[in-house]
């Protein structure tokens, strides 16, 4: 089982080693691998499909923006680290009035 560490400081997340991570709406996140390793993104999702992730105004579930997977793969795959932020600005708002999040499954190779 892969291990990962999440550090949160003022809505900024840093993730090392691989696994899964959720970046809440309005936050900025960094996915980072140890020196000499690069990120492989398996899947990414922007929207909401879990009522317990990123509490807030949650009027809809099972909403997803198109292009979230491609956005994260293009930004992060093959890099040692990458930054992700402002998801609504890039992907649109798939469910207005609902707190959304970016979910990323990745590994450091």
Coordinates of N, CA and C in Angstrom, one line a residue:
X1 N 0.8 -1.2 0.0 CA 0.0 0.0 0.0 C 0.9 1.2 0.0
X2 N 0.6 2.2 -0.9 CA 1.4 3.4 -1.0 C 1.1 4.3 0.2
X3 N 2.1 5.0 0.7 CA 1.9 5.9 1.8 C 2.1 7.3 1.2
X4 N 1.3 8.3 1.8 CA 1.4 9.7 1.4 C 1.3 10.6 2.6
X5 N 1.7 11.8 2.4 CA 1.7 12.7 3.5 C 1.1 14.0 2.9
X6 N 0.1 14.6 3.7 CA -0.5 15.8 3.3 C -0.2 16.8 4.4
X7 N 0.3 18.0 3.9 CA 0.6 19.1 4.8 C -0.3 20.2 4.4
X8 N -1.1 20.8 5.3 CA -2.0 21.9 5.0 C -1.6 23.1 5.7
X9 N -1.3 24.2 4.9 CA -1.0 25.5 5.5 C -1.7 26.6 4.7
X10 N -2.7 27.2 5.3 CA -3.4 28.3 4.6 C -4.0 27.9 3.3
X11 N -4.6 26.8 3.2 CA -5.2 26.3 2.0 C -4.2 25.9 1.0
X12 N -3.0 25.5 1.4 CA -2.0 25.0 0.5 C -1.6 23.6 0.9
X13 N -1.6 22.7 0.0 CA -1.3 21.3 0.2 C -0.1 20.9 -0.5
X14 N 0.7 20.1 0.1 CA 1.9 19.5 -0.5 C 1.8 18.0 -0.3
X15 N 1.8 17.2 -1.4 CA 1.7 15.8 -1.3 C 2.9 15.1 -1.9
X16 N 3.5 14.2 -1.1 CA 4.7 13.4 -1.5 C 4.4 11.9 -1.7
X17 N 5.1 11.3 -2.5 CA 5.2 9.8 -2.6 C 4.2 9.1 -3.5
X18 N 3.0 9.6 -3.5 CA 1.9 9.0 -4.3 C 0.8 8.5 -3.5
X19 N -0.3 8.2 -4.2 CA -1.5 7.8 -3.5 C -2.7 8.6 -4.1
X20 N -3.5 9.0 -3.2 CA -4.7 9.9 -3.6 C -4.7 11.1 -2.7
X21 N -5.2 12.2 -3.4 CA -5.3 13.5 -2.6 C -6.5 14.2 -3.2
X22 N -7.1 15.0 -2.3 CA -8.2 15.9 -2.6 C -7.8 17.3 -2.3
X23 N -7.9 18.2 -3.3 CA -7.7 19.6 -3.1 C -9.1 20.3 -3.1
X24 N -9.4 20.9 -2.0 CA -10.7 21.6 -1.9 C -10.8 22.8 -2.8
X25 N -12.0 23.1 -3.2 CA -12.3 24.3 -4.0 C -11.6 25.5 -3.3
X26 N -11.0 26.4 -4.1 CA -10.4 27.6 -3.6 C -9.0 27.4 -3.0
X27 N -8.5 26.2 -3.0 CA -7.2 25.9 -2.4 C -6.2 25.8 -3.6
X28 N -4.9 25.9 -3.2 CA -3.8 25.6 -4.2 C -3.1 24.4 -3.7
X29 N -2.8 23.5 -4.6 CA -2.1 22.3 -4.1 C -0.8 22.0 -5.0
X30 N 0.1 21.4 -4.4 CA 1.3 20.9 -5.1 C 1.4 19.4 -4.9
X31 N 1.6 18.7 -6.0 CA 2.0 17.3 -5.9 C 3.5 17.3 -6.2
X32 N 4.2 16.6 -5.3 CA 5.7 16.6 -5.5 C 6.2 15.2 -5.2
X33 N 7.2 14.8 -5.9 CA 7.8 13.5 -5.7 C 9.2 13.7 -5.2
X34 N 9.8 12.6 -4.6 CA 11.2 12.7 -4.1 C 12.1 13.0 -5.3
X35 N 13.3 13.6 -5.0 CA 14.3 13.9 -6.0 C 14.6 12.6 -6.8
X36 N 14.6 12.8 -8.1 CA 14.9 11.7 -9.0 C 13.7 10.9 -9.5
X37 N 12.5 11.2 -9.0 CA 11.3 10.5 -9.4 C 10.3 11.5 -10.0
X38 N 9.4 11.0 -10.9 CA 8.4 11.8 -11.6 C 7.0 11.3 -11.3
X39 N 6.1 12.2 -11.5 CA 4.7 11.9 -11.3 C 4.1 11.1 -12.4
X40 N 3.3 10.1 -12.1 CA 2.4 9.5 -13.0 C 1.0 9.6 -12.5
X41 N 0.1 10.4 -13.2 CA -1.2 10.6 -12.8 C -2.1 9.4 -13.4
X42 N -2.8 8.7 -12.5 CA -3.6 7.6 -13.0 C -5.0 8.2 -13.4
X43 N -5.6 8.9 -12.5 CA -6.9 9.5 -12.7 C -7.0 10.8 -12.0
X44 N -7.9 11.7 -12.5 CA -8.2 12.9 -11.8 C -9.6 13.3 -12.0
X45 N -10.3 13.9 -11.1 CA -11.7 14.2 -11.1 C -11.9 15.6 -10.5
X46 N -12.7 16.4 -11.1 CA -13.1 17.7 -10.5 C -14.6 17.8 -10.4
X47 N -15.1 17.9 -9.2 CA -16.5 18.0 -9.0 C -16.9 17.6 -7.6
X48 N -17.9 16.7 -7.5 CA -18.2 16.2 -6.2 C -18.9 14.9 -6.4
X49 N -18.4 13.9 -5.7 CA -19.1 12.6 -5.7 C -19.1 11.9 -4.3
X50 N -18.6 12.6 -3.3 CA -18.5 12.1 -1.9 C -18.9 13.2 -1.0
X51 N -20.0 12.9 -0.2 CA -20.5 14.0 0.7 C -19.5 14.3 1.9
X52 N -18.6 13.4 2.2 CA -17.7 13.7 3.3 C -16.4 14.4 2.9
X53 N -16.1 14.6 1.7 CA -14.9 15.3 1.2 C -15.2 16.8 1.1
X54 N -14.3 17.6 1.7 CA -14.4 19.1 1.6 C -15.8 19.6 2.0
X55 N -16.1 19.6 3.3 CA -17.4 20.0 3.7 C -17.7 21.5 3.3
X56 N -18.9 21.8 3.1 CA -19.3 23.2 2.7 C -20.7 23.2 2.2
X57 N -21.0 24.0 1.2 CA -22.3 24.1 0.6 C -22.4 22.9 -0.4
X58 N -23.1 21.9 0.1 CA -23.2 20.7 -0.8 C -24.6 20.4 -1.1
X59 N -25.1 21.0 -2.2 CA -26.5 20.8 -2.7 C -26.6 19.7 -3.7
X60 N -25.5 19.3 -4.3 CA -25.5 18.3 -5.4 C -24.3 17.3 -5.2
X61 N -24.6 16.1 -5.6 CA -23.5 15.1 -5.6 C -23.5 14.5 -7.0
X62 N -22.4 13.8 -7.3 CA -22.3 13.2 -8.6 C -22.3 14.2 -9.7
X63 N -21.5 15.3 -9.5 CA -21.3 16.2 -10.6 C -19.8 16.2 -10.9
X64 N -19.5 16.4 -12.2 CA -18.1 16.3 -12.6 C -17.9 17.2 -13.8
X65 N -16.8 18.0 -13.8 CA -16.4 18.8 -14.9 C -15.7 18.0 -16.0
X66 N -16.0 18.3 -17.2 CA -15.3 17.7 -18.3 C -13.8 18.2 -18.3
X67 N -12.9 17.3 -18.6 CA -11.5 17.8 -18.8 C -10.6 17.7 -17.6
X68 N -11.2 17.4 -16.4 CA -10.3 17.4 -15.2 C -9.2 16.4 -15.3
X69 N -9.4 15.2 -15.8 CA -8.4 14.2 -16.0 C -7.3 14.7 -16.9
X70 N -7.7 15.2 -18.1 CA -6.7 15.7 -19.0 C -5.9 16.9 -18.4
X71 N -6.6 17.8 -17.7 CA -5.9 19.0 -17.2 C -4.8 18.5 -16.2
X72 N -5.1 17.6 -15.3 CA -4.1 17.2 -14.3 C -3.0 16.4 -15.0
X73 N -3.3 15.5 -15.9 CA -2.3 14.7 -16.5 C -1.4 15.6 -17.3
X74 N -1.9 16.5 -18.0 CA -1.0 17.4 -18.8 C -0.1 18.3 -17.9
X75 N -0.6 18.7 -16.8 CA 0.1 19.6 -15.9 C 1.2 18.8 -15.1
X76 N 0.9 17.6 -14.8 CA 1.7 16.9 -13.8 C 2.5 15.6 -14.3
X77 N 2.0 14.9 -15.2 CA 2.6 13.6 -15.6 C 4.0 13.9 -16.2
X78 N 5.0 13.2 -15.7 CA 6.4 13.4 -16.1 C 7.2 14.5 -15.4
X79 N 6.5 15.2 -14.5 CA 7.1 16.3 -13.8 C 7.6 15.8 -12.4
X80 N 8.5 16.4 -11.8 CA 8.9 16.1 -10.4 C 7.9 16.7 -9.4
X81 N 7.3 17.8 -9.8 CA 6.3 18.4 -9.0 C 5.4 19.3 -9.9
X82 N 4.2 19.6 -9.4 CA 3.3 20.4 -10.2 C 2.3 21.1 -9.2
X83 N 1.8 22.3 -9.6 CA 0.9 23.1 -8.9 C -0.5 23.0 -9.5
X84 N -1.5 22.9 -8.7 CA -2.9 22.9 -9.2 C -3.7 23.9 -8.4
X85 N -4.5 24.8 -9.2 CA -5.3 25.8 -8.5 C -6.4 26.3 -9.4
X86 N -7.3 27.1 -8.8 CA -8.4 27.7 -9.6 C -9.1 26.8 -10.6
X87 N -9.7 25.8 -10.1 CA -10.2 24.8 -10.9 C -11.5 25.3 -11.7
X88 N -12.3 26.0 -11.0 CA -13.5 26.6 -11.7 C -13.1 27.5 -12.9
X89 N -12.0 28.2 -12.7 CA -11.5 29.1 -13.8 C -11.1 28.3 -15.0
X90 N -10.6 27.1 -14.8 CA -10.0 26.3 -15.9 C -11.0 25.4 -16.5
X91 N -11.8 24.7 -15.6 CA -12.7 23.6 -16.0 C -14.1 24.0 -16.0
X92 N -14.5 25.1 -15.5 CA -15.9 25.5 -15.4 C -16.5 25.0 -14.1
X93 N -17.7 25.4 -13.8 CA -18.4 25.0 -12.6 C -19.5 24.0 -12.9
X94 N -19.2 22.7 -12.7 CA -20.1 21.7 -13.0 C -21.4 21.6 -12.1
X95 N -21.3 22.2 -11.0 CA -22.5 22.2 -10.0 C -22.5 23.4 -9.2
X96 N -23.1 24.5 -9.7 CA -23.1 25.8 -9.0 C -23.7 25.6 -7.6
X97 N -23.1 26.4 -6.6 CA -23.6 26.4 -5.3 C -23.2 25.2 -4.4
X98 N -22.3 24.3 -5.0 CA -21.8 23.1 -4.3 C -20.3 23.2 -4.2
X99 N -19.8 22.9 -3.0 CA -18.4 22.9 -2.8 C -17.8 21.7 -3.6
X100 N -16.8 22.0 -4.4 CA -16.2 20.9 -5.2 C -14.8 20.7 -4.8
X101 N -14.2 19.7 -5.4 CA -12.8 19.3 -5.1 C -12.1 18.6 -6.3
X102 N -10.8 18.7 -6.3 CA -10.0 17.9 -7.3 C -9.5 16.7 -6.6
X103 N -9.8 15.6 -7.1 CA -9.3 14.3 -6.6 C -8.3 13.8 -7.6
X104 N -7.1 13.4 -7.1 CA -6.0 12.9 -8.0 C -5.5 11.6 -7.4
X105 N -5.4 10.6 -8.3 CA -4.7 9.3 -7.9 C -3.4 9.3 -8.7
X106 N -2.3 9.2 -8.0 CA -1.0 9.3 -8.7 C 0.1 8.4 -8.0
X107 N 1.2 8.3 -8.7 CA 2.3 7.6 -8.1 C 3.6 8.3 -8.5
X108 N 4.6 8.2 -7.7 CA 6.0 8.7 -8.1 C 6.8 7.5 -8.6
X109 N 7.3 7.6 -9.8 CA 8.1 6.6 -10.4 C 9.5 7.0 -10.6

